Coordinates of C-alpha atoms in Angstrom, one line a residue:
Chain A
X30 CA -7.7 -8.0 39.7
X31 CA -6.7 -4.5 39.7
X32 CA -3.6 -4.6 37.8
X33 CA -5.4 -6.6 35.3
X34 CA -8.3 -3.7 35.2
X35 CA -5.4 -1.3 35.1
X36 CA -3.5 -3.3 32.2
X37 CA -7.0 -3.5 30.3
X38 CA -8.1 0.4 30.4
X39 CA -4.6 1.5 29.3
X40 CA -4.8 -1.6 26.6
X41 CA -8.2 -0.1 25.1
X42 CA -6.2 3.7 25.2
X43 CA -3.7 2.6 23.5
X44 CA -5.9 -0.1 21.2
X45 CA -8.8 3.2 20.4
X46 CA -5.0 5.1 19.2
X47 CA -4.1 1.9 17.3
X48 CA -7.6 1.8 15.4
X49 CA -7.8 5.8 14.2
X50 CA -4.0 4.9 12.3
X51 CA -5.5 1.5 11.3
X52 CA -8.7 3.6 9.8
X53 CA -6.0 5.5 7.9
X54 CA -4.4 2.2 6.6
X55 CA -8.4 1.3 5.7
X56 CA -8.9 4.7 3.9
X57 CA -6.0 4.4 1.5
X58 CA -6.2 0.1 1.1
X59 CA -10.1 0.8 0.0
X60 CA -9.6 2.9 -2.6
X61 CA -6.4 2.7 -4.3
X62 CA -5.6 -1.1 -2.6
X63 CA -2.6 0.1 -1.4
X64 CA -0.7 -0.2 1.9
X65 CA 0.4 3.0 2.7
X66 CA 4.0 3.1 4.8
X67 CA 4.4 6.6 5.8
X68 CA 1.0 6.8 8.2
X69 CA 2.9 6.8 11.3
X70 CA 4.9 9.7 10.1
X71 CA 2.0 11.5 8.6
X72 CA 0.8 11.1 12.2
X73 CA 4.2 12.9 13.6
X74 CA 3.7 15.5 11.3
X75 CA 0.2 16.1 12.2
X76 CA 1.1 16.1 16.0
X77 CA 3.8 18.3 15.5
X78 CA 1.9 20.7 13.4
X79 CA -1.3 20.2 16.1
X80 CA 1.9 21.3 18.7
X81 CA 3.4 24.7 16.6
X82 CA -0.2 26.0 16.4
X83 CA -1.0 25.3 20.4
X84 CA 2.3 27.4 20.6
X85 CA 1.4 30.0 17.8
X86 CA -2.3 30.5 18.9
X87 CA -1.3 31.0 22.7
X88 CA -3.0 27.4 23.5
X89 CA -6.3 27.7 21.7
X90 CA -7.2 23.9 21.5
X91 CA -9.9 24.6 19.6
X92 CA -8.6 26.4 17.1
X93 CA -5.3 24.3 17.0
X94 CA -7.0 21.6 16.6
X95 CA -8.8 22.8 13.6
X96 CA -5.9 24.1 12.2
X97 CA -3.9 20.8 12.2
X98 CA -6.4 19.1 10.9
X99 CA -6.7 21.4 8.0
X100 CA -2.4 20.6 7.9
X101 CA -3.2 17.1 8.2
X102 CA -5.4 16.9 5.1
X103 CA -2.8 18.8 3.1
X104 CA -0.4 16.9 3.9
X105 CA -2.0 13.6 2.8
X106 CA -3.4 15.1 -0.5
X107 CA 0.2 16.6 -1.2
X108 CA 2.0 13.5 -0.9
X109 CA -0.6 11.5 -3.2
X110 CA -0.3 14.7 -5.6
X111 CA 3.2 14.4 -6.0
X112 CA 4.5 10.9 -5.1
X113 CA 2.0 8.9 -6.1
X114 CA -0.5 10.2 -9.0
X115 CA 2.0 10.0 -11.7
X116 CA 2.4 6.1 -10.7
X117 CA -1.9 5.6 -11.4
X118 CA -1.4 2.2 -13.0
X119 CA 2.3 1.3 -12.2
X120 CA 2.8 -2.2 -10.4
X121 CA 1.7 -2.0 -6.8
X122 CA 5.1 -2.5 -5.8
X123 CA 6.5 0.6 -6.8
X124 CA 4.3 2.8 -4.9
X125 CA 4.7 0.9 -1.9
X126 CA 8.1 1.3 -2.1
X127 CA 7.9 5.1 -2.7
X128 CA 5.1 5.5 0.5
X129 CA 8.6 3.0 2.8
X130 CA 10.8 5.5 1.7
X131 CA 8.9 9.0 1.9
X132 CA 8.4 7.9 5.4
X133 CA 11.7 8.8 6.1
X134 CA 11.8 11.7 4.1
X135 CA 9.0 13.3 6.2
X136 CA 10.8 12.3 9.0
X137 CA 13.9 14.3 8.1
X138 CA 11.2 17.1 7.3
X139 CA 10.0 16.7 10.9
X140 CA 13.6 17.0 12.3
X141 CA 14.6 19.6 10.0
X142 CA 11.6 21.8 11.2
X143 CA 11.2 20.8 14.8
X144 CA 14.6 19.1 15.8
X145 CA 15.1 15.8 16.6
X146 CA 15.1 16.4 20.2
X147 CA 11.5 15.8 21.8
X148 CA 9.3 18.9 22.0
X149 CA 8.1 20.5 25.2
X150 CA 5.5 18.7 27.0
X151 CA 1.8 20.7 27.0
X152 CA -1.2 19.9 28.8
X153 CA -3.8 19.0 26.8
X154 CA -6.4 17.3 28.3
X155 CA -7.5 18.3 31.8
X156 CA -5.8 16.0 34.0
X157 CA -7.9 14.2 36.7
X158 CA -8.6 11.3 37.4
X159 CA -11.9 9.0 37.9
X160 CA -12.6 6.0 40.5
X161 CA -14.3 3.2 38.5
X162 CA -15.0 1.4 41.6
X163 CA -11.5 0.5 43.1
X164 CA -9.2 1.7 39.7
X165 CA -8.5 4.9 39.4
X166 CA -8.5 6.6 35.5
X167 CA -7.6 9.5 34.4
X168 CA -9.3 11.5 32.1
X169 CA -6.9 11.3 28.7
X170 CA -7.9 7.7 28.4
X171 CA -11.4 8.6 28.2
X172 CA -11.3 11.2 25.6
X173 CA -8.6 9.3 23.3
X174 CA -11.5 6.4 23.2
X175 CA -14.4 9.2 23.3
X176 CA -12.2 10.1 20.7
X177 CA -11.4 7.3 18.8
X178 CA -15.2 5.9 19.0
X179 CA -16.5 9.1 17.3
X180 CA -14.2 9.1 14.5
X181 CA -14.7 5.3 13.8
X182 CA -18.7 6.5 14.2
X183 CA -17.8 9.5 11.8
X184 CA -16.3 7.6 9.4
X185 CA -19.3 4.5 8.6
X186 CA -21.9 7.5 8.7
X187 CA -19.8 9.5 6.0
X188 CA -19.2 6.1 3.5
X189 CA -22.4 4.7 3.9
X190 CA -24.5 8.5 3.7
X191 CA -22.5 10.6 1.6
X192 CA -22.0 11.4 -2.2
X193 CA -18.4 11.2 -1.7
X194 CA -18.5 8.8 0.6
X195 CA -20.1 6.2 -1.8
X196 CA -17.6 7.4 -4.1
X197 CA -14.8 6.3 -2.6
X198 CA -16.4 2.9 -2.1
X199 CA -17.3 2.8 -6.0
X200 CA -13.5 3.6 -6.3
X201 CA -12.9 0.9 -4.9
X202 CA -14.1 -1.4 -7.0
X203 CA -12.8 -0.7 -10.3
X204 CA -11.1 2.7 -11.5
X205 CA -12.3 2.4 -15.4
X206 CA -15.9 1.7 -14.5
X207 CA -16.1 4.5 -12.2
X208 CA -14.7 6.9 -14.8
X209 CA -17.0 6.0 -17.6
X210 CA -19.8 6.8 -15.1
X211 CA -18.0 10.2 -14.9
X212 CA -16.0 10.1 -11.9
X213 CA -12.5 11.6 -11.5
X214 CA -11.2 8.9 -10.2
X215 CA -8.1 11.3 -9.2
X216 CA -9.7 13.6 -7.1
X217 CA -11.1 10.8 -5.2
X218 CA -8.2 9.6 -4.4
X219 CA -6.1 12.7 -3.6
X220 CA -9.4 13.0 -1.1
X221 CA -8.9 9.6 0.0
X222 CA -5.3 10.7 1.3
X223 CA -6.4 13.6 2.9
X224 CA -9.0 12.2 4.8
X225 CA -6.2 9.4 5.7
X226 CA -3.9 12.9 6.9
X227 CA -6.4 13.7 8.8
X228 CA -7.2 10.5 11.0
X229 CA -3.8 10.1 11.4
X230 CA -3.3 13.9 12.9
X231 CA -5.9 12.9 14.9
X232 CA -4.4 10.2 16.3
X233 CA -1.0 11.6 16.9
X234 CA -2.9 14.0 18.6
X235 CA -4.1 11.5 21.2
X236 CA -0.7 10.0 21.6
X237 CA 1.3 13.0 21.9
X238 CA -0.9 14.4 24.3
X239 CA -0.3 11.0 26.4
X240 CA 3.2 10.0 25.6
X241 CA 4.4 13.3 24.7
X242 CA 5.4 14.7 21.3
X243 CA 8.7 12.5 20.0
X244 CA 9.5 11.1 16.3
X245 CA 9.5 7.5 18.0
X246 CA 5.6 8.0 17.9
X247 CA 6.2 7.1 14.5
X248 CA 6.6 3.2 14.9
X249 CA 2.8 3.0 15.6
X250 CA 2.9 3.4 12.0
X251 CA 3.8 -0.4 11.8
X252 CA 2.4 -1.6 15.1
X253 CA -1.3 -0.6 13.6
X254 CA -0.6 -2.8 10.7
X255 CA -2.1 -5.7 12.2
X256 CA -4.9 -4.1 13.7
X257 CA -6.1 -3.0 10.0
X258 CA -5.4 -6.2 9.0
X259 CA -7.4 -8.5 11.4
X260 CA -10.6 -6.0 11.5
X261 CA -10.5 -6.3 7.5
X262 CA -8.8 -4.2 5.5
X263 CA -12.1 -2.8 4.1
X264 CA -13.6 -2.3 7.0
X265 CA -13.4 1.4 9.2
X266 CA -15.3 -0.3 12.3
X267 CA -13.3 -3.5 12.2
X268 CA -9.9 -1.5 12.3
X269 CA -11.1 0.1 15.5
X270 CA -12.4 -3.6 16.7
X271 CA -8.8 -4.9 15.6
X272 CA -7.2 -2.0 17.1
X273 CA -8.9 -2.2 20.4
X274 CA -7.9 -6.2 20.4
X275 CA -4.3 -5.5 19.7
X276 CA -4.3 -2.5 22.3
X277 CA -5.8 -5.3 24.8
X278 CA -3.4 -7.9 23.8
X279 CA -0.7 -6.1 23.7
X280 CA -0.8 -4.3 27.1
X281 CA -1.6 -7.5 29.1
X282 CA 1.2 -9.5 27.5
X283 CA 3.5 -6.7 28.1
X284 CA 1.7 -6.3 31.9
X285 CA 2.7 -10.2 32.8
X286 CA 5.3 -11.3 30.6
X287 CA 6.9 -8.7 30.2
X288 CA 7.5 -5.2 28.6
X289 CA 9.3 -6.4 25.1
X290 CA 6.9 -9.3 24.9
X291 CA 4.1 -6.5 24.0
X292 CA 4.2 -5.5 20.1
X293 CA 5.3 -9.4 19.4
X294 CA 2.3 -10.6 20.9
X295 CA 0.0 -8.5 18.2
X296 CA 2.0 -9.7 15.6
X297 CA 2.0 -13.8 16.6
X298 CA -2.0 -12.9 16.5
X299 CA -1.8 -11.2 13.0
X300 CA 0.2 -14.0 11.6
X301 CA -2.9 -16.8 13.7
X302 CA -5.7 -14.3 11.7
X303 CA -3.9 -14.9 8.8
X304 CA -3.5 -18.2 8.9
X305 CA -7.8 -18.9 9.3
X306 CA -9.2 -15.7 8.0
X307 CA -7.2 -13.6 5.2
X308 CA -10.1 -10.9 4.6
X309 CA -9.9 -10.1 8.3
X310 CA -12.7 -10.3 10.4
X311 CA -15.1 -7.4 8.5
X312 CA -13.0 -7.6 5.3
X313 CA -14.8 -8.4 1.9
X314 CA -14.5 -11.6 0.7
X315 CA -13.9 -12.1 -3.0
X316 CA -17.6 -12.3 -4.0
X317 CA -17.7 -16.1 -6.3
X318 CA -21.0 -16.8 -7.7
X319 CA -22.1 -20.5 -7.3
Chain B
X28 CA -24.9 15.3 -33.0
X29 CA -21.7 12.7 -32.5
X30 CA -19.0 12.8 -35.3
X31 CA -16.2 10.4 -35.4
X32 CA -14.3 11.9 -38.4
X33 CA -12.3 9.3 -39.8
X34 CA -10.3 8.1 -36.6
X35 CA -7.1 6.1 -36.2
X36 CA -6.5 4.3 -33.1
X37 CA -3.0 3.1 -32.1
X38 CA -2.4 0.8 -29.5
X39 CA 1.2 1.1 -27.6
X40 CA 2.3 3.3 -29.7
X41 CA 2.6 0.5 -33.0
X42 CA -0.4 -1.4 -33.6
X43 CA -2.8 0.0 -35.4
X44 CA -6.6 -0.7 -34.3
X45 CA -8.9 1.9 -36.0
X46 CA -7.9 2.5 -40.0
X47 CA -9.6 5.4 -40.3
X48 CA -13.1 4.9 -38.9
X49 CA -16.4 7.6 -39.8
X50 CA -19.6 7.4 -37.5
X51 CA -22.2 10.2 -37.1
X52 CA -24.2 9.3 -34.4
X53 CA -27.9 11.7 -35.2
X54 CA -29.8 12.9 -32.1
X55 CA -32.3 10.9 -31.0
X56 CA -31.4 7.5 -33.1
X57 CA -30.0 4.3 -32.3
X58 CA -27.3 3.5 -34.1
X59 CA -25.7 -0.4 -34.4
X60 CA -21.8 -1.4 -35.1
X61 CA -21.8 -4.5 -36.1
X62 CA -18.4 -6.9 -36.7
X63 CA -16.8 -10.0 -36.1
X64 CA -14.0 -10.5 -32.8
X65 CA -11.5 -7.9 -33.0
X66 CA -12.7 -5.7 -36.0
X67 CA -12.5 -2.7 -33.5
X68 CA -16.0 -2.2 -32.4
X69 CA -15.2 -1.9 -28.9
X70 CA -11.9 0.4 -29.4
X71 CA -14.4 2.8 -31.5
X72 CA -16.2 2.8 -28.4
X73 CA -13.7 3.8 -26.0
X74 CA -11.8 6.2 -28.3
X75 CA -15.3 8.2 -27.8
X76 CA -16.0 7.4 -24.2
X77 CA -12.2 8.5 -23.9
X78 CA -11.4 5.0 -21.6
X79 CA -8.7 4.6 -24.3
X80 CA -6.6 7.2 -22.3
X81 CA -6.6 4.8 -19.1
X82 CA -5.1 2.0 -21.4
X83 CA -2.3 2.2 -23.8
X84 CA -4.7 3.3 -27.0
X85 CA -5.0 6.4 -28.5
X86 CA -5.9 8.7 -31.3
X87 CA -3.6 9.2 -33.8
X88 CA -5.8 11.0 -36.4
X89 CA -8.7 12.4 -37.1
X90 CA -11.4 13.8 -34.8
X91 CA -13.9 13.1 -32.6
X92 CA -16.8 15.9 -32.1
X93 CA -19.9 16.8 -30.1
X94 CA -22.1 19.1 -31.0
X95 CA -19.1 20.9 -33.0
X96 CA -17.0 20.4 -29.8
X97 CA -14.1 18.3 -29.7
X98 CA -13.8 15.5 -26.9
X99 CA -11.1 13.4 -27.9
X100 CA -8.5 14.8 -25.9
X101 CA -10.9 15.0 -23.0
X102 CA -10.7 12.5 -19.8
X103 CA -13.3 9.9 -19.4
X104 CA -14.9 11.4 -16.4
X105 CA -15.1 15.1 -18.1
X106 CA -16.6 13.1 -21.4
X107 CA -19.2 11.5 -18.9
X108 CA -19.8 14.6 -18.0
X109 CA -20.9 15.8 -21.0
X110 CA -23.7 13.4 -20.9
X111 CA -21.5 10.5 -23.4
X112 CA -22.0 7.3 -21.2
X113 CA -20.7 4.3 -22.1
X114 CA -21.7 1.0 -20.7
X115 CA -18.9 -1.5 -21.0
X116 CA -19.5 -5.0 -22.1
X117 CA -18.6 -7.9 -19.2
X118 CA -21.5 -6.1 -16.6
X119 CA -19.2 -4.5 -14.5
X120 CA -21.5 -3.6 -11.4
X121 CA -19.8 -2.6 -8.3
X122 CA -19.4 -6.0 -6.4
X123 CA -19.5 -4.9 -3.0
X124 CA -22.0 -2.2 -3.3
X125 CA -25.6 -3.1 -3.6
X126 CA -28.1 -2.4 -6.2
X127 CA -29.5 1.1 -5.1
X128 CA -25.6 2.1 -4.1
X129 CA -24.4 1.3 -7.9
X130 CA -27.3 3.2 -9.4
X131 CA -27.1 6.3 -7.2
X132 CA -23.6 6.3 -7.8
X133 CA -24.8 6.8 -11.9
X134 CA -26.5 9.6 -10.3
X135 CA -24.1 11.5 -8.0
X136 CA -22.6 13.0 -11.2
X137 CA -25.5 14.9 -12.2
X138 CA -25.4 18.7 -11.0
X139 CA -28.9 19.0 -10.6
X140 CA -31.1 15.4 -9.9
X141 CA -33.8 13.9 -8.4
X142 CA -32.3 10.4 -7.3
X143 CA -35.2 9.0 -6.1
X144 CA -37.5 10.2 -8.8
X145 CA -35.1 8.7 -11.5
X146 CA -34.6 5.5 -9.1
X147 CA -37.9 4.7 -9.9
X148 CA -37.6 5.4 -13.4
X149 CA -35.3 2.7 -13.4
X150 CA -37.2 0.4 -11.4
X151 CA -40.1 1.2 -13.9
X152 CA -38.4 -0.2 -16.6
X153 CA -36.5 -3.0 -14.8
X154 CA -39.2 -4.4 -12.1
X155 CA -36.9 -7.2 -11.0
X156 CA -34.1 -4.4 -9.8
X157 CA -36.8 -3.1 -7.1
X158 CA -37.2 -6.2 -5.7
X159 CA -33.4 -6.7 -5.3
X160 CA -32.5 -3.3 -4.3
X161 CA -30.7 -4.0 -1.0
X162 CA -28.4 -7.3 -2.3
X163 CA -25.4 -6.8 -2.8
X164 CA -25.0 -6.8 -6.8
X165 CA -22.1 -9.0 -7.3
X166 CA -24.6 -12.0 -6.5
X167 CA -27.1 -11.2 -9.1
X168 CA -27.5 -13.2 -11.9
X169 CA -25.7 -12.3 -15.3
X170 CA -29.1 -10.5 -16.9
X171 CA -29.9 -8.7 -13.1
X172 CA -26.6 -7.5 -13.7
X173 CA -26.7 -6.4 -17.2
X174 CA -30.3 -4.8 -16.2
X175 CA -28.1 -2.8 -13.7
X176 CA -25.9 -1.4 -15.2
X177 CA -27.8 -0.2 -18.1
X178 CA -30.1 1.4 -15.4
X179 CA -27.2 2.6 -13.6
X180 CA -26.3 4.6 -17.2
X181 CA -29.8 5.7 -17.3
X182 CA -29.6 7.6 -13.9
X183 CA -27.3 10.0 -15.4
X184 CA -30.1 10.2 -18.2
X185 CA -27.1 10.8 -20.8
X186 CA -26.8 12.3 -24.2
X187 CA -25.9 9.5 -25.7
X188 CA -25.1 6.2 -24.4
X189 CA -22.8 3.8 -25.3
X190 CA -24.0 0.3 -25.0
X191 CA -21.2 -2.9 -25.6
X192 CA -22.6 -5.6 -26.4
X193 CA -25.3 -6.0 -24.0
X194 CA -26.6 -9.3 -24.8
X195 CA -23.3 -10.9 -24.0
X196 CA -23.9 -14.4 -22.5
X197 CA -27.2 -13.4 -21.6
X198 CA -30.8 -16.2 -22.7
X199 CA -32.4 -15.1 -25.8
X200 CA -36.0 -13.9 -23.4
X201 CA -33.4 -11.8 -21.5
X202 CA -31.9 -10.4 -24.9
X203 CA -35.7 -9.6 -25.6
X204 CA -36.5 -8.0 -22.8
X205 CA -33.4 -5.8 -21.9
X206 CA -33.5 -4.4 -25.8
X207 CA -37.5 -3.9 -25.7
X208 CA -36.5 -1.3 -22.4
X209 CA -33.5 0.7 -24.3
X210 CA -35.7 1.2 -27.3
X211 CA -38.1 2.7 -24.7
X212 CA -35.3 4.5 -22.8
X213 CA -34.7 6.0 -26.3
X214 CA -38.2 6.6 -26.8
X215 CA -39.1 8.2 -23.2
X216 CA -35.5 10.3 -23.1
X217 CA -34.9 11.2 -27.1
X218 CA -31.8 10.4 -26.8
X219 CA -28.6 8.6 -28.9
X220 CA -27.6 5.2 -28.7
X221 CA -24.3 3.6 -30.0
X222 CA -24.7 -0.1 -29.7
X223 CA -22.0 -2.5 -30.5
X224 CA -23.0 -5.9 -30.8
X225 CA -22.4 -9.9 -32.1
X226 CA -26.2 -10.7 -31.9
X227 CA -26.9 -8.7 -35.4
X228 CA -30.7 -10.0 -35.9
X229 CA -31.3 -7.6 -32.0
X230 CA -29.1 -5.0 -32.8
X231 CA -30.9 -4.7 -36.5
X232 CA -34.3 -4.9 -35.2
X233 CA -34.4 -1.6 -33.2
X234 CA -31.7 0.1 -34.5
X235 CA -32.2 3.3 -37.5
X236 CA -28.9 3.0 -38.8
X237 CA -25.9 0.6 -39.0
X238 CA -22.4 0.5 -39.4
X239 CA -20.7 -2.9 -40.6
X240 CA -16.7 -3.1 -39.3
X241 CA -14.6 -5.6 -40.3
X242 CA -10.3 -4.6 -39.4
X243 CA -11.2 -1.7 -38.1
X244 CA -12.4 0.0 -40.9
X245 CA -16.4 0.5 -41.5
X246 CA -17.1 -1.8 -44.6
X247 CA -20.8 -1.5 -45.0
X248 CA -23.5 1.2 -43.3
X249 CA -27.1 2.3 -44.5
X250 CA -30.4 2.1 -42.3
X251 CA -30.9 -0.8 -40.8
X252 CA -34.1 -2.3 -42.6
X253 CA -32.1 -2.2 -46.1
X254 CA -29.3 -3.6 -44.1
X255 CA -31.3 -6.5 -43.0
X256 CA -31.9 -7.3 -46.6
X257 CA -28.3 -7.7 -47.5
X258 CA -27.2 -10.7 -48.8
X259 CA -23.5 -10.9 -46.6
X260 CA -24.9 -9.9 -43.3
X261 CA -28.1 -12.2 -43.8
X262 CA -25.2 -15.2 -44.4
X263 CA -22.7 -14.0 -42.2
X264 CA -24.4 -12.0 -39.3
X265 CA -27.7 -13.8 -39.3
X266 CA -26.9 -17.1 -40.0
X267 CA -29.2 -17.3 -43.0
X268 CA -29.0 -18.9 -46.5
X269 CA -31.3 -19.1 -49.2
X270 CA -33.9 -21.8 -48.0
X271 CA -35.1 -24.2 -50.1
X272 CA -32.6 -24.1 -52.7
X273 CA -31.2 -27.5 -53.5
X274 CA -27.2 -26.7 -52.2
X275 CA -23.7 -27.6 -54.1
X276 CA -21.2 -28.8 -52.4
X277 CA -19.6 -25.4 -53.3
X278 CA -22.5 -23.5 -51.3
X279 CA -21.0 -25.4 -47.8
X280 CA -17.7 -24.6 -48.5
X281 CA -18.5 -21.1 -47.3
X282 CA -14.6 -20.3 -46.9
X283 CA -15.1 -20.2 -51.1
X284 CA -17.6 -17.8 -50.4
X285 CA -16.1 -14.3 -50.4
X286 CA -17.9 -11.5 -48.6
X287 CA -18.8 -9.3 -51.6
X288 CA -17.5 -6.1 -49.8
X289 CA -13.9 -6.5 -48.9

């Protein structure tokens, strides 16, 4: 009973981590329906960057914090900018192609600027831990879901109460009717990208401080694939949901059957979701008048 | 004052839409295109909304001004700006996003605006919208969703607006009632309406001044009343013939019958 406990609290840590990247794969999907390939390396870079300036600033959190997410939004409006504006009405294929292969450009960016070896370990978080009755937590889980819940929180308050917000969702729906209403369509987007930089600094935050800052924190790029996908690829607060069942999934499979069993496990359920509901759970169905 | 000075319209590059098409659009008037399916009504349209720049159209000649300036190497969104609005035809509301979302959106763009204040307008002249306001718009009905897009235009209260064939598909008491509200919009807001449209007999009745296009060159234009007097578009755009008149067999054979214009 207590491994299982155990299992499940580091399941919804690693599920809240699995959500922000999902919201990221949300951000981009809802307004230019695309599946972006390079979050997880956007999320690296973020962490990395998030790392330099605890360095530079003399551990500041604070202001590090700030400070990468300022680099985290550049980074996402840069690489819509220049990859993928000039390809506004191009076949969907070709940008996802371009967003599979600029993942491992910014990787070789990462390595090139950091080194490929993995960077010093830094506190973060005050370590302690908490008795919840007989298991023991420590703190980091509970502020990468504190975390992770606010954002997902942050995120349905901006698109439902915001100008910009609501313009994203417009974009959504269709580019030509948006611009005759007088919307730059463009400078939605490149917003779009840079929100998506900076949920996915976010979350490389919360996994770097946990697992430690290394470029193999970039495969949660894919493994948050199927959380966006079974919460709805439309849908911020279903990502988190989705990302929070895969977290679960994944850590009790990989608590009983076995390690390697783990990231399979989310996938076998993507495929099942699939298979009986291809919106996703909070995804918009294609509206047919009867 | 709107000025299309004698555009032409290429599509891709080789085929040629607009043959040199002139349209001065006065402040405060309404002002109808008429023509048949593919005479170029809707590409005259979008070459001064400047939507032709997000397909493969565009302006090969000529000019396109506003109030002396020139928009048609502008984007759409900086043309919208300017307070040009065009309302596509095929009612394209935002699906997912209900009612009051898709007509505060029409109002985000304005600098300065009073969103509720003009919400109501809207709901003033459209009563059925208020009643709807939470659904989700891609389940109205084809005239809600004609009635909300045309009020989502209004929210921006633009210059001039550009209206596509709004009676598209739409019952003849839903024809009535959707024109009766963009005469008053026009009224209320002195401002200019471009209307394209297939339903000549609407489009003649509350429009000043109309343009006849037929290949995408204007063929005919002079107000509208002496328009409606015209032998061609009563036979050809309102369905009328001389009644009463005993017919010959050449009368019926209307292909015989060559429109006195071309």
């Amino acid at each position: 009973m207590e491994f299982l406990g155990k299992i499940i609290i580091s399941g919804l840590m690693n599920g809240s981590v699995y959500g922000l990247v999902a919201i990221g794969f949300v951000l981009i999907y809802k307004s230019s329906l695309l599946l972006s390939f390079c979050q997880g390396n956007m999320l690296v870079f973020g962490a990395y960057s998030f790392w330099a300036f605890m360095i530079i600033t003399g551990k500041n959190i604070f202001l590090s914090f700030m400070l990468a997410m300022v680099a985290g939004y550049m980074i996402g409006s840069l690489i819509e900018r220049i990859t993928l504006r000039p390809l506004i009405g191009q076949p969907m294929l070709a940008m996802v192609t371009i967003t599979i292969f600029l993942a491992q450009v910014i990787d070789g960016i990462i390595v090139l600027i950091w080194g490929s070896y993995p960077l010093q370990q830094i506190e973060i978080f005050p370590r302690a831990s908490l008795a919840i009755g007989k298991m023991v937590v420590t703190t980091e889980v509970l502020y990468a879901f504190g975390l992770a819940i606010i954002a997902m929180v942050a995120l349905m308050l901006f698109f439902r109460y915001t100008k910009i917000g609501l313009a994203m969702r417009g974009v959504a729906e269709g580019h030509q009717t948006m611009q005759a209403m007088g919307y730059s369509v463009k400078k939605i987007l490149n917003i779009c990208w840079g929100v998506a930089g900076i949920v996915a600094t976010l979350g490389g935050i919360l996994l770097g401080a946990t697992l430690g800052f290394q470029l193999t924190l970039s495969s949660i790029g894919i493994l948050a694939i199927p959380a966006a996908f079974i919460g709805g690829l439309e849908s911020p607060g279903g990502a988190i949901l989705g990302g929070l069942l895969i977290g679960i999934v994944e850590s009790i499979v990989s608590g009983y059957v076995g390690q390697a069993a783990g990231p399979p496990a989310s996938f076998v359920i993507l495929i099942m979701v699939m298979f009986f509901k291809p919106e996703g759970f909070f995804g918009l169905k294609e509206i047919e008048r009867v | 004052m709107l000025k299309v000075n004698n555009v032409e319209v290429k599509y891709a590059g080789v085929i040629l839409v607009l043959r040199g098409v002139s349209i001065e659009v006065n402040d405060g008037t309404i002002v109808a295109l008429l023509g048949s399916n593919g005479a170029g009504k809707t590409t005259t349209l979008k070459a001064i909304s400047g939507l032709l720049h997000t397909e493969l159209g565009e302006v090969t000649a000529g000019s396109i001004e506003y109030d002396n300036y020139r928009i048609d190497k502008l984007d759409p969104d900086q043309i919208a700006q300017k307070g040009i609005i065009q309302v596509m035809e095929g009612r394209r509301v935002l699906r997912h996003l209900t009612v009051e979302e898709n007509l505060r959106l029409g109002g985000n763009i304005l600098k300065e605006s009073n969103i509720e204040k003009d919400m109501d307008m809207v709901y003033d002249y459209f009563p059925k919208l208020k009643t709807l306001h939470n659904s989700v718009s891609g389940y109205l009905s084809g005239g809600e969703q004609q009635m909300l897009v045309l009020g989502r235009a209004m929210m921006a209260h633009p210059k001039i607006m550009l209206l596509d064939e709004p009676s598209m598909g739409l019952a003849p008491m839903i024809v009535q009632e959707i024109y009766a509200m963009i005469k008053r919009f026009n009224t209320d807001e002195k401002n200019s309406i471009l209307l394209v449209e297939q339903n000549a007999r609407a489009a003649l009745s509350i429009s000043e001044f109309c343009y006849v296009m037929e290949n995408g060159r204007i063929v005919l234009d002079g107000p509208s009343s002496k328009l409606a007097g015209n032998e061609d578009i009563k036979e050809f755009y309102l369905g009328l013939s001389k009644v009463g008149e005993k017919k010959s067999y050449r009368d019926i054979k209307h292909y015989k019958r060559r429109k006195r214009w071309l």
